[in-house]
Amino acid sequence: MNRIQTAQHPLETKARYRGRFAPSPTGELHFGSLVAAVGSYLDAKAQGGEWIVRIEDVDTTRCTMESATSILKTLEKFGFRWDGPILYQSRRTTRYQEILELLIQKGMAYGCACSRKDLASNPKSIDGAPLYLGRCRQGIPEGTQIRSYRLRVPDADISFTDRIQGTVTQNLEKDVGDFVIKRADGLFAYQLAVVVDDIDQGITDIVRGVDLLDSTPRQIWLYQCLNAEPPAYAHLPLAVNAQLEKLSKQTYAPSIANGDPIPLLNRVLHFLGLAPLPGDITLDAFWADAVAQWDIHKIPKKQKVIVQC
Ligand code: GLU
C-alpha cells in the first residue's frame, strides 16, 4: 500500500495505468460528476488500465453515507466496473495524521494560530480565499494556540503539462501561500487527503474536472514533499448551467440516479467530443464502443461548457 518514499529510496518507474473517480458524497450523482466518471473510466480502459472508486468523505460536515450509497448504486446502474475495494476517506484519519507528523518532523508543515478574522484583510489568493502571508511560519505568536496546520510552500514556479489544458504554471507563495492541510475543526483538508490517497493507491493518471486545475500545483508540491512521483493530469471541461455555474447540489443540478443510462451516457460522449452511440445499444456494447473510440484530443479545450439540465 505504502508508496510514499523517503529520499533514500529511488523513485519507482511508472507503473501500469491506474486511474480513479473520487466523488465527494454531498448529494446524488449529477451530469457534471458523470462527465468526470466517464472521462476517467474511458481513459483508463482505453489504456488497458485499472480504475478505482474512492469516496472522498473527508469533510464529514458535508458528506453523508446516503449520498455515498446512492452514488455507488448509480455507477453500477450505468455499467461502471471498478477494480478493488472502495476506499472511504473518513476511515483514513490515522494515516493522514501519520503523514502530517512526518511533514512537521521534516520542517515542511507547521502549526498556525490564525483565525479567519486574522486573515480577512489579506489580499486574495488564486481561489478567492485570503492569501496566507506567513504570519506563523516562524512560530505562533505568544499567548496564542495552534488551530490548524499549514504546508510551507516555495517562492518558485510549479509547472505541469495537462493532457487537455496544456501548460499550467503557478507560484505557490504568491498565488496561494502556505496552505491548510489540517483544519481548525480537526478535519484533514482535501489537498492532503487526496494526495496521500492517490499515492497510497498507486494512482498514475488523474482525469477530473477543470475546477481542480488551480489545486494541482499545490498537490504536485505535496508529492514533492513526500518524495513521490506525481501522476499525469487531464482536466476535463466543466459542465455549467446557463449562469456559467458548475453543476452541483448548490446550483440545484438534477440527480441522474433515476435517469435512463444510455441517453445520459450519450450526452456525456457528445460533451467529450465523441460520437453518440445508437439509442438501443446494450450497456456492455456501449462501453466497448466508447472505449474503442476514446480520444482525449477530441475533448474541447475549454474550461466551461454549458449544458441543458
Ligand atoms: N472529491 C472531489 C470532488 O468531488 C474530486 C477530487 C479529485 O478528483 O481530485 O470534487
PDB file of C-alpha atoms and ligand atoms in Angstrom:
ATOM      1  CA  MET A   1       0.000   0.000   0.000  1.00  0.00           C
ATOM      2  CA  ASN A   2       2.633   2.497   1.030  1.00  0.00           C
ATOM      3  CA  ARG A   3       4.297   4.186  -1.919  1.00  0.00           C
ATOM      4  CA  ILE A   4       5.339   7.313  -0.022  1.00  0.00           C
ATOM      5  CA  GLN A   5       9.081   7.187  -0.275  1.00  0.00           C
ATOM      6  CA  THR A   6      11.850   8.737   1.686  1.00  0.00           C
ATOM      7  CA  ALA A   7      14.761  10.435  -0.040  1.00  0.00           C
ATOM      8  CA  GLN A   8      16.860   7.303   0.449  1.00  0.00           C
ATOM      9  CA  HIS A   9      14.694   5.232  -1.906  1.00  0.00           C
ATOM     10  CA  PRO A  10      14.828   5.841  -5.643  1.00  0.00           C
ATOM     11  CA  LEU A  11      11.504   6.610  -7.351  1.00  0.00           C
ATOM     12  CA  GLU A  12       9.785   3.685  -8.974  1.00  0.00           C
ATOM     13  CA  THR A  13       9.441   3.680 -12.731  1.00  0.00           C
ATOM     14  CA  LYS A  14       5.934   4.474 -13.949  1.00  0.00           C
ATOM     15  CA  ALA A  15       3.641   1.603 -13.131  1.00  0.00           C
ATOM     16  CA  ARG A  16       0.705   0.303 -15.178  1.00  0.00           C
ATOM     17  CA  TYR A  17      -2.078   2.849 -15.672  1.00  0.00           C
ATOM     18  CA  ARG A  18      -4.266   3.168 -12.589  1.00  0.00           C
ATOM     19  CA  GLY A  19      -6.968   5.799 -12.661  1.00  0.00           C
ATOM     20  CA  ARG A  20      -9.750   6.761 -10.323  1.00  0.00           C
ATOM     21  CA  PHE A  21     -13.044   8.518  -9.797  1.00  0.00           C
ATOM     22  CA  ALA A  22     -13.178  10.284  -6.457  1.00  0.00           C
ATOM     23  CA  PRO A  23     -16.603  11.804  -5.772  1.00  0.00           C
ATOM     24  CA  SER A  24     -17.415  13.765  -2.623  1.00  0.00           C
ATOM     25  CA  PRO A  25     -20.724  12.367  -1.383  1.00  0.00           C
ATOM     26  CA  THR A  26     -22.501  15.647  -0.730  1.00  0.00           C
ATOM     27  CA  GLY A  27     -25.504  14.699  -2.888  1.00  0.00           C
ATOM     28  CA  GLU A  28     -26.505  12.324  -5.658  1.00  0.00           C
ATOM     29  CA  LEU A  29     -24.627  11.918  -8.949  1.00  0.00           C
ATOM     30  CA  HIS A  30     -25.470  14.652 -11.488  1.00  0.00           C
ATOM     31  CA  PHE A  31     -24.451  15.219 -15.093  1.00  0.00           C
ATOM     32  CA  GLY A  32     -21.237  17.070 -14.115  1.00  0.00           C
ATOM     33  CA  SER A  33     -19.957  14.247 -11.938  1.00  0.00           C
ATOM     34  CA  LEU A  34     -20.975  11.707 -14.592  1.00  0.00           C
ATOM     35  CA  VAL A  35     -18.649  13.521 -17.034  1.00  0.00           C
ATOM     36  CA  ALA A  36     -15.706  13.016 -14.640  1.00  0.00           C
ATOM     37  CA  ALA A  37     -16.668   9.385 -14.058  1.00  0.00           C
ATOM     38  CA  VAL A  38     -16.937   8.632 -17.794  1.00  0.00           C
ATOM     39  CA  GLY A  39     -13.769  10.550 -18.734  1.00  0.00           C
ATOM     40  CA  SER A  40     -11.642   8.855 -16.096  1.00  0.00           C
ATOM     41  CA  TYR A  41     -13.140   5.430 -16.888  1.00  0.00           C
ATOM     42  CA  LEU A  42     -12.679   5.599 -20.659  1.00  0.00           C
ATOM     43  CA  ASP A  43      -9.137   6.932 -20.387  1.00  0.00           C
ATOM     44  CA  ALA A  44      -8.199   4.077 -18.029  1.00  0.00           C
ATOM     45  CA  LYS A  45      -9.899   1.349 -20.041  1.00  0.00           C
ATOM     46  CA  ALA A  46      -8.559   2.618 -23.402  1.00  0.00           C
ATOM     47  CA  GLN A  47      -5.051   2.194 -21.961  1.00  0.00           C
ATOM     48  CA  GLY A  48      -5.767  -1.256 -20.537  1.00  0.00           C
ATOM     49  CA  GLY A  49      -5.603   0.216 -17.052  1.00  0.00           C
ATOM     50  CA  GLU A  50      -7.360  -0.204 -13.761  1.00  0.00           C
ATOM     51  CA  TRP A  51      -9.996   2.191 -12.454  1.00  0.00           C
ATOM     52  CA  ILE A  52     -10.897   2.550  -8.828  1.00  0.00           C
ATOM     53  CA  VAL A  53     -13.592   4.472  -6.976  1.00  0.00           C
ATOM     54  CA  ARG A  54     -12.781   6.420  -3.829  1.00  0.00           C
ATOM     55  CA  ILE A  55     -15.402   8.102  -1.680  1.00  0.00           C
ATOM     56  CA  GLU A  56     -13.962  11.483  -0.671  1.00  0.00           C
ATOM     57  CA  ASP A  57     -15.904  11.973   2.520  1.00  0.00           C
ATOM     58  CA  VAL A  58     -13.029  13.580   4.443  1.00  0.00           C
ATOM     59  CA  ASP A  59     -15.234  16.607   5.136  1.00  0.00           C
ATOM     60  CA  THR A  60     -17.675  14.803   7.377  1.00  0.00           C
ATOM     61  CA  THR A  61     -19.587  18.054   7.946  1.00  0.00           C
ATOM     62  CA  ARG A  62     -20.771  18.000   4.288  1.00  0.00           C
ATOM     63  CA  CYS A  63     -20.790  14.323   3.307  1.00  0.00           C
ATOM     64  CA  THR A  64     -23.329  11.598   4.049  1.00  0.00           C
ATOM     65  CA  MET A  65     -23.334   7.823   3.810  1.00  0.00           C
ATOM     66  CA  GLU A  66     -26.700   8.013   1.993  1.00  0.00           C
ATOM     67  CA  SER A  67     -25.110  10.053  -0.790  1.00  0.00           C
ATOM     68  CA  ALA A  68     -22.157   7.656  -0.992  1.00  0.00           C
ATOM     69  CA  THR A  69     -24.513   4.676  -1.290  1.00  0.00           C
ATOM     70  CA  SER A  70     -26.609   6.435  -3.912  1.00  0.00           C
ATOM     71  CA  ILE A  71     -23.545   7.393  -5.998  1.00  0.00           C
ATOM     72  CA  LEU A  72     -22.231   3.818  -5.969  1.00  0.00           C
ATOM     73  CA  LYS A  73     -25.644   2.421  -6.926  1.00  0.00           C
ATOM     74  CA  THR A  74     -25.910   4.866  -9.821  1.00  0.00           C
ATOM     75  CA  LEU A  75     -22.417   3.982 -11.056  1.00  0.00           C
ATOM     76  CA  GLU A  76     -23.386   0.318 -11.013  1.00  0.00           C
ATOM     77  CA  LYS A  77     -26.635   1.015 -12.835  1.00  0.00           C
ATOM     78  CA  PHE A  78     -24.692   2.896 -15.536  1.00  0.00           C
ATOM     79  CA  GLY A  79     -22.453  -0.129 -16.069  1.00  0.00           C
ATOM     80  CA  PHE A  80     -19.198   1.075 -14.472  1.00  0.00           C
ATOM     81  CA  ARG A  81     -16.998  -1.730 -13.121  1.00  0.00           C
ATOM     82  CA  TRP A  82     -14.357  -0.730 -10.634  1.00  0.00           C
ATOM     83  CA  ASP A  83     -11.264  -2.578  -9.529  1.00  0.00           C
ATOM     84  CA  GLY A  84     -10.578  -3.433  -5.912  1.00  0.00           C
ATOM     85  CA  PRO A  85     -12.318  -2.232  -2.786  1.00  0.00           C
ATOM     86  CA  ILE A  86     -13.785   1.258  -2.346  1.00  0.00           C
ATOM     87  CA  LEU A  87     -11.676   3.495  -0.128  1.00  0.00           C
ATOM     88  CA  TYR A  88     -13.505   5.857   2.265  1.00  0.00           C
ATOM     89  CA  GLN A  89     -11.501   8.898   3.345  1.00  0.00           C
ATOM     90  CA  SER A  90     -13.442   9.135   6.597  1.00  0.00           C
ATOM     91  CA  ARG A  91     -11.680   5.895   7.661  1.00  0.00           C
ATOM     92  CA  ARG A  92      -8.184   7.186   6.916  1.00  0.00           C
ATOM     93  CA  THR A  93      -7.635   9.683   9.743  1.00  0.00           C
ATOM     94  CA  THR A  94      -4.779   7.705  11.319  1.00  0.00           C
ATOM     95  CA  ARG A  95      -2.920   7.633   8.009  1.00  0.00           C
ATOM     96  CA  TYR A  96      -3.387  11.376   7.389  1.00  0.00           C
ATOM     97  CA  GLN A  97      -2.197  12.126  10.932  1.00  0.00           C
ATOM     98  CA  GLU A  98       0.917   9.982  10.350  1.00  0.00           C
ATOM     99  CA  ILE A  99       1.712  11.963   7.189  1.00  0.00           C
ATOM    100  CA  LEU A 100       1.050  15.277   8.931  1.00  0.00           C
ATOM    101  CA  GLU A 101       3.527  14.313  11.651  1.00  0.00           C
ATOM    102  CA  LEU A 102       6.084  13.304   9.022  1.00  0.00           C
ATOM    103  CA  LEU A 103       5.736  16.687   7.322  1.00  0.00           C
ATOM    104  CA  ILE A 104       6.060  18.544  10.642  1.00  0.00           C
ATOM    105  CA  GLN A 105       9.119  16.480  11.533  1.00  0.00           C
ATOM    106  CA  LYS A 106      10.721  17.380   8.182  1.00  0.00           C
ATOM    107  CA  GLY A 107      10.024  21.063   8.857  1.00  0.00           C
ATOM    108  CA  MET A 108       7.634  21.211   5.905  1.00  0.00           C
ATOM    109  CA  ALA A 109       4.434  21.782   7.872  1.00  0.00           C
ATOM    110  CA  TYR A 110       3.744  23.916  10.920  1.00  0.00           C
ATOM    111  CA  GLY A 111       1.010  24.824  13.376  1.00  0.00           C
ATOM    112  CA  CYS A 112      -0.851  28.062  12.728  1.00  0.00           C
ATOM    113  CA  ALA A 113      -2.798  30.153  15.229  1.00  0.00           C
ATOM    114  CA  CYS A 114      -4.570  32.395  12.721  1.00  0.00           C
ATOM    115  CA  SER A 115      -8.336  32.587  12.598  1.00  0.00           C
ATOM    116  CA  ARG A 116     -10.366  33.573   9.533  1.00  0.00           C
ATOM    117  CA  LYS A 117     -10.702  37.027  11.102  1.00  0.00           C
ATOM    118  CA  ASP A 118      -6.906  37.399  11.401  1.00  0.00           C
ATOM    119  CA  LEU A 119      -6.565  36.833   7.649  1.00  0.00           C
ATOM    120  CA  ALA A 120      -9.680  38.632   6.411  1.00  0.00           C
ATOM    121  CA  SER A 121      -7.850  41.762   5.242  1.00  0.00           C
ATOM    122  CA  ASN A 122      -5.108  39.873   3.341  1.00  0.00           C
ATOM    123  CA  PRO A 123      -5.070  40.053  -0.459  1.00  0.00           C
ATOM    124  CA  LYS A 124      -6.958  37.268  -2.224  1.00  0.00           C
ATOM    125  CA  SER A 125      -5.308  34.040  -3.367  1.00  0.00           C
ATOM    126  CA  ILE A 126      -5.964  32.326  -6.698  1.00  0.00           C
ATOM    127  CA  ASP A 127      -9.113  30.628  -5.364  1.00  0.00           C
ATOM    128  CA  GLY A 128     -10.554  33.699  -3.689  1.00  0.00           C
ATOM    129  CA  ALA A 129      -9.586  32.758  -0.118  1.00  0.00           C
ATOM    130  CA  PRO A 130      -7.270  35.138   1.807  1.00  0.00           C
ATOM    131  CA  LEU A 131      -3.654  34.718   0.742  1.00  0.00           C
ATOM    132  CA  TYR A 132      -1.586  33.452   3.664  1.00  0.00           C
ATOM    133  CA  LEU A 133       1.329  35.810   4.230  1.00  0.00           C
ATOM    134  CA  GLY A 134       3.292  33.582   6.595  1.00  0.00           C
ATOM    135  CA  ARG A 135       2.329  35.045   9.975  1.00  0.00           C
ATOM    136  CA  CYS A 136       3.014  31.795  11.899  1.00  0.00           C
ATOM    137  CA  ARG A 137       5.842  30.497   9.709  1.00  0.00           C
ATOM    138  CA  GLN A 138       8.465  31.089  12.391  1.00  0.00           C
ATOM    139  CA  GLY A 139       6.183  30.009  15.258  1.00  0.00           C
ATOM    140  CA  ILE A 140       2.836  31.127  16.644  1.00  0.00           C
ATOM    141  CA  PRO A 141       2.575  34.498  18.428  1.00  0.00           C
ATOM    142  CA  GLU A 142       2.879  34.342  22.223  1.00  0.00           C
ATOM    143  CA  GLY A 143      -0.337  33.689  24.075  1.00  0.00           C
ATOM    144  CA  THR A 144      -1.986  32.035  21.073  1.00  0.00           C
ATOM    145  CA  GLN A 145      -2.750  28.398  20.336  1.00  0.00           C
ATOM    146  CA  ILE A 146      -2.362  26.216  17.291  1.00  0.00           C
ATOM    147  CA  ARG A 147      -5.665  25.999  15.392  1.00  0.00           C
ATOM    148  CA  SER A 148      -4.693  24.479  12.059  1.00  0.00           C
ATOM    149  CA  TYR A 149      -1.640  23.093  10.256  1.00  0.00           C
ATOM    150  CA  ARG A 150      -0.190  24.530   7.072  1.00  0.00           C
ATOM    151  CA  LEU A 151       2.236  23.280   4.458  1.00  0.00           C
ATOM    152  CA  ARG A 152       5.154  25.587   3.713  1.00  0.00           C
ATOM    153  CA  VAL A 153       5.328  26.471   0.003  1.00  0.00           C
ATOM    154  CA  PRO A 154       8.293  27.722  -2.007  1.00  0.00           C
ATOM    155  CA  ASP A 155       8.670  31.045  -3.795  1.00  0.00           C
ATOM    156  CA  ALA A 156       9.182  29.202  -7.084  1.00  0.00           C
ATOM    157  CA  ASP A 157       7.146  28.335 -10.144  1.00  0.00           C
ATOM    158  CA  ILE A 158       5.496  24.941 -10.265  1.00  0.00           C
ATOM    159  CA  SER A 159       4.684  23.955 -13.827  1.00  0.00           C
ATOM    160  CA  PHE A 160       2.997  20.935 -15.326  1.00  0.00           C
ATOM    161  CA  THR A 161       1.572  19.998 -18.692  1.00  0.00           C
ATOM    162  CA  ASP A 162      -2.038  18.980 -18.515  1.00  0.00           C
ATOM    163  CA  ARG A 163      -3.065  16.498 -21.226  1.00  0.00           C
ATOM    164  CA  ILE A 164      -6.075  18.656 -22.146  1.00  0.00           C
ATOM    165  CA  GLN A 165      -5.479  22.166 -20.826  1.00  0.00           C
ATOM    166  CA  GLY A 166      -1.773  22.466 -21.732  1.00  0.00           C
ATOM    167  CA  THR A 167       0.923  24.031 -19.563  1.00  0.00           C
ATOM    168  CA  VAL A 168      -0.079  25.498 -16.218  1.00  0.00           C
ATOM    169  CA  THR A 169       2.329  27.468 -14.036  1.00  0.00           C
ATOM    170  CA  GLN A 170       1.793  28.793 -10.544  1.00  0.00           C
ATOM    171  CA  ASN A 171       3.992  30.458  -7.978  1.00  0.00           C
ATOM    172  CA  LEU A 172       2.652  28.870  -4.835  1.00  0.00           C
ATOM    173  CA  GLU A 173       3.895  31.539  -2.468  1.00  0.00           C
ATOM    174  CA  LYS A 174       2.469  34.423  -4.490  1.00  0.00           C
ATOM    175  CA  ASP A 175      -0.687  32.699  -5.771  1.00  0.00           C
ATOM    176  CA  VAL A 176      -1.730  30.623  -2.771  1.00  0.00           C
ATOM    177  CA  GLY A 177       0.589  30.935   0.249  1.00  0.00           C
ATOM    178  CA  ASP A 178       1.242  28.236   2.833  1.00  0.00           C
ATOM    179  CA  PHE A 179      -1.984  26.259   2.731  1.00  0.00           C
ATOM    180  CA  VAL A 180      -4.029  24.406   5.344  1.00  0.00           C
ATOM    181  CA  ILE A 181      -3.603  20.634   5.462  1.00  0.00           C
ATOM    182  CA  LYS A 182      -5.382  20.113   8.792  1.00  0.00           C
ATOM    183  CA  ARG A 183      -8.265  22.415   9.513  1.00  0.00           C
ATOM    184  CA  ALA A 184      -9.176  24.263  12.690  1.00  0.00           C
ATOM    185  CA  ASP A 185     -12.143  21.890  13.191  1.00  0.00           C
ATOM    186  CA  GLY A 186      -9.683  18.964  13.326  1.00  0.00           C
ATOM    187  CA  LEU A 187     -10.584  17.574   9.903  1.00  0.00           C
ATOM    188  CA  PHE A 188      -7.893  16.951   7.304  1.00  0.00           C
ATOM    189  CA  ALA A 189      -8.048  19.168   4.246  1.00  0.00           C
ATOM    190  CA  TYR A 190      -8.962  17.819   0.808  1.00  0.00           C
ATOM    191  CA  GLN A 191      -5.489  18.757  -0.551  1.00  0.00           C
ATOM    192  CA  LEU A 192      -3.686  16.462   1.878  1.00  0.00           C
ATOM    193  CA  ALA A 193      -6.195  13.597   1.810  1.00  0.00           C
ATOM    194  CA  VAL A 194      -6.371  13.416  -1.982  1.00  0.00           C
ATOM    195  CA  VAL A 195      -2.588  13.273  -2.429  1.00  0.00           C
ATOM    196  CA  VAL A 196      -1.983  10.735   0.343  1.00  0.00           C
ATOM    197  CA  ASP A 197      -4.721   8.512  -1.082  1.00  0.00           C
ATOM    198  CA  ASP A 198      -3.567   8.847  -4.685  1.00  0.00           C
ATOM    199  CA  ILE A 199      -0.034   7.887  -3.605  1.00  0.00           C
ATOM    200  CA  ASP A 200      -1.123   5.026  -1.355  1.00  0.00           C
ATOM    201  CA  GLN A 201      -3.447   3.673  -4.061  1.00  0.00           C
ATOM    202  CA  GLY A 202      -0.756   3.860  -6.737  1.00  0.00           C
ATOM    203  CA  ILE A 203      -2.711   6.240  -8.994  1.00  0.00           C
ATOM    204  CA  THR A 204      -0.716   7.031 -12.139  1.00  0.00           C
ATOM    205  CA  ASP A 205      -3.275   9.155 -14.002  1.00  0.00           C
ATOM    206  CA  ILE A 206      -5.856  11.661 -12.812  1.00  0.00           C
ATOM    207  CA  VAL A 207      -8.758  12.696 -15.045  1.00  0.00           C
ATOM    208  CA  ARG A 208     -11.136  15.139 -13.316  1.00  0.00           C
ATOM    209  CA  GLY A 209     -12.943  18.454 -13.719  1.00  0.00           C
ATOM    210  CA  VAL A 210     -11.115  21.663 -14.552  1.00  0.00           C
ATOM    211  CA  ASP A 211     -12.352  23.228 -11.302  1.00  0.00           C
ATOM    212  CA  LEU A 212      -9.424  21.390  -9.686  1.00  0.00           C
ATOM    213  CA  LEU A 213      -6.801  22.733 -12.097  1.00  0.00           C
ATOM    214  CA  ASP A 214      -5.803  25.502  -9.654  1.00  0.00           C
ATOM    215  CA  SER A 215      -5.339  22.950  -6.865  1.00  0.00           C
ATOM    216  CA  THR A 216      -2.955  20.832  -8.905  1.00  0.00           C
ATOM    217  CA  PRO A 217       0.283  22.795  -8.264  1.00  0.00           C
ATOM    218  CA  ARG A 218      -0.419  22.519  -4.508  1.00  0.00           C
ATOM    219  CA  GLN A 219      -0.882  18.792  -4.925  1.00  0.00           C
ATOM    220  CA  ILE A 220       2.287  18.438  -7.008  1.00  0.00           C
ATOM    221  CA  TRP A 221       4.168  20.236  -4.248  1.00  0.00           C
ATOM    222  CA  LEU A 222       2.799  17.740  -1.721  1.00  0.00           C
ATOM    223  CA  TYR A 223       4.077  14.884  -3.912  1.00  0.00           C
ATOM    224  CA  GLN A 224       7.486  16.536  -3.887  1.00  0.00           C
ATOM    225  CA  CYS A 225       7.420  16.936  -0.103  1.00  0.00           C
ATOM    226  CA  LEU A 226       6.608  13.222   0.189  1.00  0.00           C
ATOM    227  CA  ASN A 227       9.252  12.159  -2.365  1.00  0.00           C
ATOM    228  CA  ALA A 228       6.595  10.626  -4.581  1.00  0.00           C
ATOM    229  CA  GLU A 229       6.180  10.893  -8.336  1.00  0.00           C
ATOM    230  CA  PRO A 230       3.147  12.990  -9.362  1.00  0.00           C
ATOM    231  CA  PRO A 231       0.629  11.377 -11.710  1.00  0.00           C
ATOM    232  CA  ALA A 232      -0.235  12.602 -15.215  1.00  0.00           C
ATOM    233  CA  TYR A 233      -3.160  15.040 -15.174  1.00  0.00           C
ATOM    234  CA  ALA A 234      -6.054  15.648 -17.576  1.00  0.00           C
ATOM    235  CA  HIS A 235      -8.614  18.273 -16.570  1.00  0.00           C
ATOM    236  CA  LEU A 236     -11.957  17.948 -18.348  1.00  0.00           C
ATOM    237  CA  PRO A 237     -14.100  20.972 -19.217  1.00  0.00           C
ATOM    238  CA  LEU A 238     -16.668  21.722 -16.570  1.00  0.00           C
ATOM    239  CA  ALA A 239     -20.392  21.246 -17.227  1.00  0.00           C
ATOM    240  CA  VAL A 240     -22.056  24.529 -16.273  1.00  0.00           C
ATOM    241  CA  ASN A 241     -25.606  25.868 -16.255  1.00  0.00           C
ATOM    242  CA  ALA A 242     -26.779  28.897 -18.251  1.00  0.00           C
ATOM    243  CA  GLN A 243     -25.418  31.168 -15.482  1.00  0.00           C
ATOM    244  CA  LEU A 244     -21.975  29.559 -16.028  1.00  0.00           C
ATOM    245  CA  GLU A 245     -22.125  27.968 -12.580  1.00  0.00           C
ATOM    246  CA  LYS A 246     -20.696  24.495 -12.006  1.00  0.00           C
ATOM    247  CA  LEU A 247     -23.433  21.854 -11.827  1.00  0.00           C
ATOM    248  CA  SER A 248     -23.622  20.881  -8.181  1.00  0.00           C
ATOM    249  CA  LYS A 249     -26.010  20.372  -5.332  1.00  0.00           C
ATOM    250  CA  GLN A 250     -25.671  24.093  -4.542  1.00  0.00           C
ATOM    251  CA  THR A 251     -26.762  25.059  -8.067  1.00  0.00           C
ATOM    252  CA  TYR A 252     -29.642  22.534  -7.944  1.00  0.00           C
ATOM    253  CA  ALA A 253     -28.229  20.234 -10.620  1.00  0.00           C
ATOM    254  CA  PRO A 254     -30.776  17.430 -11.048  1.00  0.00           C
ATOM    255  CA  SER A 255     -29.832  13.956  -9.870  1.00  0.00           C
ATOM    256  CA  ILE A 256     -29.322  11.317 -12.553  1.00  0.00           C
ATOM    257  CA  ALA A 257     -29.974   8.445 -10.116  1.00  0.00           C
ATOM    258  CA  ASN A 258     -33.308   7.645 -11.782  1.00  0.00           C
ATOM    259  CA  GLY A 259     -32.180   8.587 -15.292  1.00  0.00           C
ATOM    260  CA  ASP A 260     -32.030   6.317 -18.317  1.00  0.00           C
ATOM    261  CA  PRO A 261     -28.311   5.371 -18.683  1.00  0.00           C
ATOM    262  CA  ILE A 262     -27.825   5.218 -22.486  1.00  0.00           C
ATOM    263  CA  PRO A 263     -29.271   8.660 -23.356  1.00  0.00           C
ATOM    264  CA  LEU A 264     -27.329  10.252 -20.488  1.00  0.00           C
ATOM    265  CA  LEU A 265     -24.109   8.461 -21.396  1.00  0.00           C
ATOM    266  CA  ASN A 266     -24.593   9.557 -24.997  1.00  0.00           C
ATOM    267  CA  ARG A 267     -24.897  13.164 -23.809  1.00  0.00           C
ATOM    268  CA  VAL A 268     -21.593  12.723 -21.985  1.00  0.00           C
ATOM    269  CA  LEU A 269     -19.925  11.327 -25.132  1.00  0.00           C
ATOM    270  CA  HIS A 270     -21.156  14.359 -27.071  1.00  0.00           C
ATOM    271  CA  PHE A 271     -19.887  16.669 -24.303  1.00  0.00           C
ATOM    272  CA  LEU A 272     -16.469  14.991 -24.583  1.00  0.00           C
ATOM    273  CA  GLY A 273     -16.341  15.420 -28.373  1.00  0.00           C
ATOM    274  CA  LEU A 274     -17.152  11.785 -29.188  1.00  0.00           C
ATOM    275  CA  ALA A 275     -19.910  10.379 -31.387  1.00  0.00           C
ATOM    276  CA  PRO A 276     -23.053   9.236 -29.566  1.00  0.00           C
ATOM    277  CA  LEU A 277     -23.958   5.545 -29.987  1.00  0.00           C
ATOM    278  CA  PRO A 278     -27.289   4.014 -31.135  1.00  0.00           C
ATOM    279  CA  GLY A 279     -30.038   4.511 -28.537  1.00  0.00           C
ATOM    280  CA  ASP A 280     -30.937   0.792 -28.432  1.00  0.00           C
ATOM    281  CA  ILE A 281     -27.396  -0.388 -27.624  1.00  0.00           C
ATOM    282  CA  THR A 282     -26.813  -2.533 -24.515  1.00  0.00           C
ATOM    283  CA  LEU A 283     -24.696  -1.101 -21.704  1.00  0.00           C
ATOM    284  CA  ASP A 284     -21.896  -3.622 -22.320  1.00  0.00           C
ATOM    285  CA  ALA A 285     -21.791  -2.769 -26.027  1.00  0.00           C
ATOM    286  CA  PHE A 286     -21.922   0.936 -25.192  1.00  0.00           C
ATOM    287  CA  TRP A 287     -18.825   0.693 -23.028  1.00  0.00           C
ATOM    288  CA  ALA A 288     -16.924  -1.455 -25.542  1.00  0.00           C
ATOM    289  CA  ASP A 289     -17.663   1.034 -28.363  1.00  0.00           C
ATOM    290  CA  ALA A 290     -16.983   4.085 -26.213  1.00  0.00           C
ATOM    291  CA  VAL A 291     -13.591   2.691 -25.112  1.00  0.00           C
ATOM    292  CA  ALA A 292     -12.737   1.943 -28.745  1.00  0.00           C
ATOM    293  CA  GLN A 293     -13.460   5.493 -29.905  1.00  0.00           C
ATOM    294  CA  TRP A 294     -11.911   7.276 -26.873  1.00  0.00           C
ATOM    295  CA  ASP A 295      -9.560  10.045 -27.982  1.00  0.00           C
ATOM    296  CA  ILE A 296      -8.522  12.614 -25.432  1.00  0.00           C
ATOM    297  CA  HIS A 297      -7.554  15.028 -28.223  1.00  0.00           C
ATOM    298  CA  LYS A 298     -11.198  15.352 -29.261  1.00  0.00           C
ATOM    299  CA  ILE A 299     -12.209  16.848 -25.919  1.00  0.00           C
ATOM    300  CA  PRO A 300     -12.920  20.576 -26.299  1.00  0.00           C
ATOM    301  CA  LYS A 301     -10.001  22.532 -24.857  1.00  0.00           C
ATOM    302  CA  LYS A 302     -12.378  24.745 -22.927  1.00  0.00           C
ATOM    303  CA  GLN A 303     -12.818  25.330 -19.258  1.00  0.00           C
ATOM    304  CA  LYS A 304     -16.623  25.583 -19.334  1.00  0.00           C
ATOM    305  CA  VAL A 305     -19.324  24.024 -21.488  1.00  0.00           C
ATOM    306  CA  ILE A 306     -22.977  24.977 -20.969  1.00  0.00           C
ATOM    307  CA  VAL A 307     -25.369  22.057 -20.694  1.00  0.00           C
ATOM    308  CA  GLN A 308     -29.171  21.973 -20.508  1.00  0.00           C
ATOM    309  CA  CYS A 309     -30.271  20.157 -17.396  1.00  0.00           C
TER     310      CYS A 309
HETATM  311  N1  GLU B   1     -13.691  14.833  -4.444  1.00  0.00           N
HETATM  312  C1  GLU B   1     -13.510  15.845  -5.433  1.00  0.00           C
HETATM  313  C2  GLU B   1     -14.846  16.296  -5.972  1.00  0.00           C
HETATM  314  O1  GLU B   1     -15.819  15.569  -5.907  1.00  0.00           O
HETATM  315  C3  GLU B   1     -12.672  15.373  -6.593  1.00  0.00           C
HETATM  316  C4  GLU B   1     -11.272  15.239  -6.215  1.00  0.00           C
HETATM  317  C5  GLU B   1     -10.328  14.830  -7.309  1.00  0.00           C
HETATM  318  O2  GLU B   1     -10.755  14.263  -8.322  1.00  0.00           O
HETATM  319  O3  GLU B   1      -9.149  15.064  -7.124  1.00  0.00           O
HETATM  320  O4  GLU B   1     -14.914  17.409  -6.489  1.00  0.00           O
END
